[in-house]
């Protein structure tokens, strides 16, 4: 069981690295943009808000979190054969390493792509992902936003906001980018991974340190922990402002290795 658990941990680290690789080409293409080079991802350590601008605006105030208002909704998806849940899908092929049907259900409920979605969407064109997103496919929207993190600041905003609706895959994708991109910030990436953990992803802590390019100092970790608390509170506030009620309590990811 220990060997199996360790294998799963490294698999998740490799998945994070693959996610970062999807962004690297577009990040490299913009490295000579002087205006973009001046942009800072590092939060103000004395401020009480996260580095993501989340005041109500055209990209977050109306409609489903993460939806682009300029694109009209469509009832057709370019991927009608791709399942949108893990029902009847096996455990071994799942890129996010569930070890039970309960964990499969948790992944579905928190925005994680299944094996078929991951396989097809990672190589699909932006146009097809946009069309799928407009048909109501939240996974396609998240993966499209993750792909555009290096060149679209609003993609960060949408992914962060999606976390208020329970989309932990969006938070994890944002954390992976902030941790692995040259334009990211390790402390912010660490903080986002802690927010994902606070909101139920018990497995993310198992590989966090392995996935970091370097260890944070004690001071950096303390600052990141404080930032995670602020971010988590901010997501709760976003939910309350949108729905007029308190967010539901986090659902703990049922990881067999942690339960036994």
Short mmCIF file of N, CA and C in Angstrom, two decimals, residues 5 16 22 29 32 42 62 83 126 170 176:
data_model
loop_
_atom_site.label_atom_id
_atom_site.label_comp_id
_atom_site.label_asym_id
_atom_site.label_seq_id
_atom_site.Cartn_x
_atom_site.Cartn_y
_atom_site.Cartn_z
N UNK A 5 0.82 4.15 -2.80
CA UNK A 5 0.57 5.54 -2.44
C UNK A 5 1.67 6.44 -2.99
N UNK A 16 1.22 17.73 -12.69
CA UNK A 16 1.42 19.16 -12.50
C UNK A 16 2.46 19.68 -13.47
N UNK A 22 2.13 22.85 -20.69
CA UNK A 22 1.12 23.35 -21.63
C UNK A 22 1.19 24.87 -21.72
N UNK A 29 6.79 32.76 -25.62
CA UNK A 29 6.55 33.62 -26.77
C UNK A 29 6.37 35.07 -26.37
N UNK A 32 9.54 38.76 -24.34
CA UNK A 32 10.15 40.02 -24.71
C UNK A 32 9.19 41.19 -24.67
N UNK A 42 3.49 39.08 -7.44
CA UNK A 42 3.72 38.96 -6.00
C UNK A 42 2.74 39.84 -5.25
N UNK A 62 -21.67 38.25 -13.49
CA UNK A 62 -22.90 37.64 -13.97
C UNK A 62 -22.61 36.30 -14.62
N UNK A 83 -17.42 11.52 -22.36
CA UNK A 83 -18.23 11.54 -21.15
C UNK A 83 -17.84 12.70 -20.24
N UNK A 126 -8.08 25.94 -29.36
CA UNK A 126 -8.80 26.92 -28.54
C UNK A 126 -10.25 27.05 -29.01
N UNK A 170 -9.63 24.09 -10.89
CA UNK A 170 -9.25 25.43 -11.32
C UNK A 170 -8.19 26.01 -10.39
N UNK A 176 -0.47 25.40 -9.97
CA UNK A 176 0.60 24.79 -10.76
C UNK A 176 1.30 25.82 -11.63
#
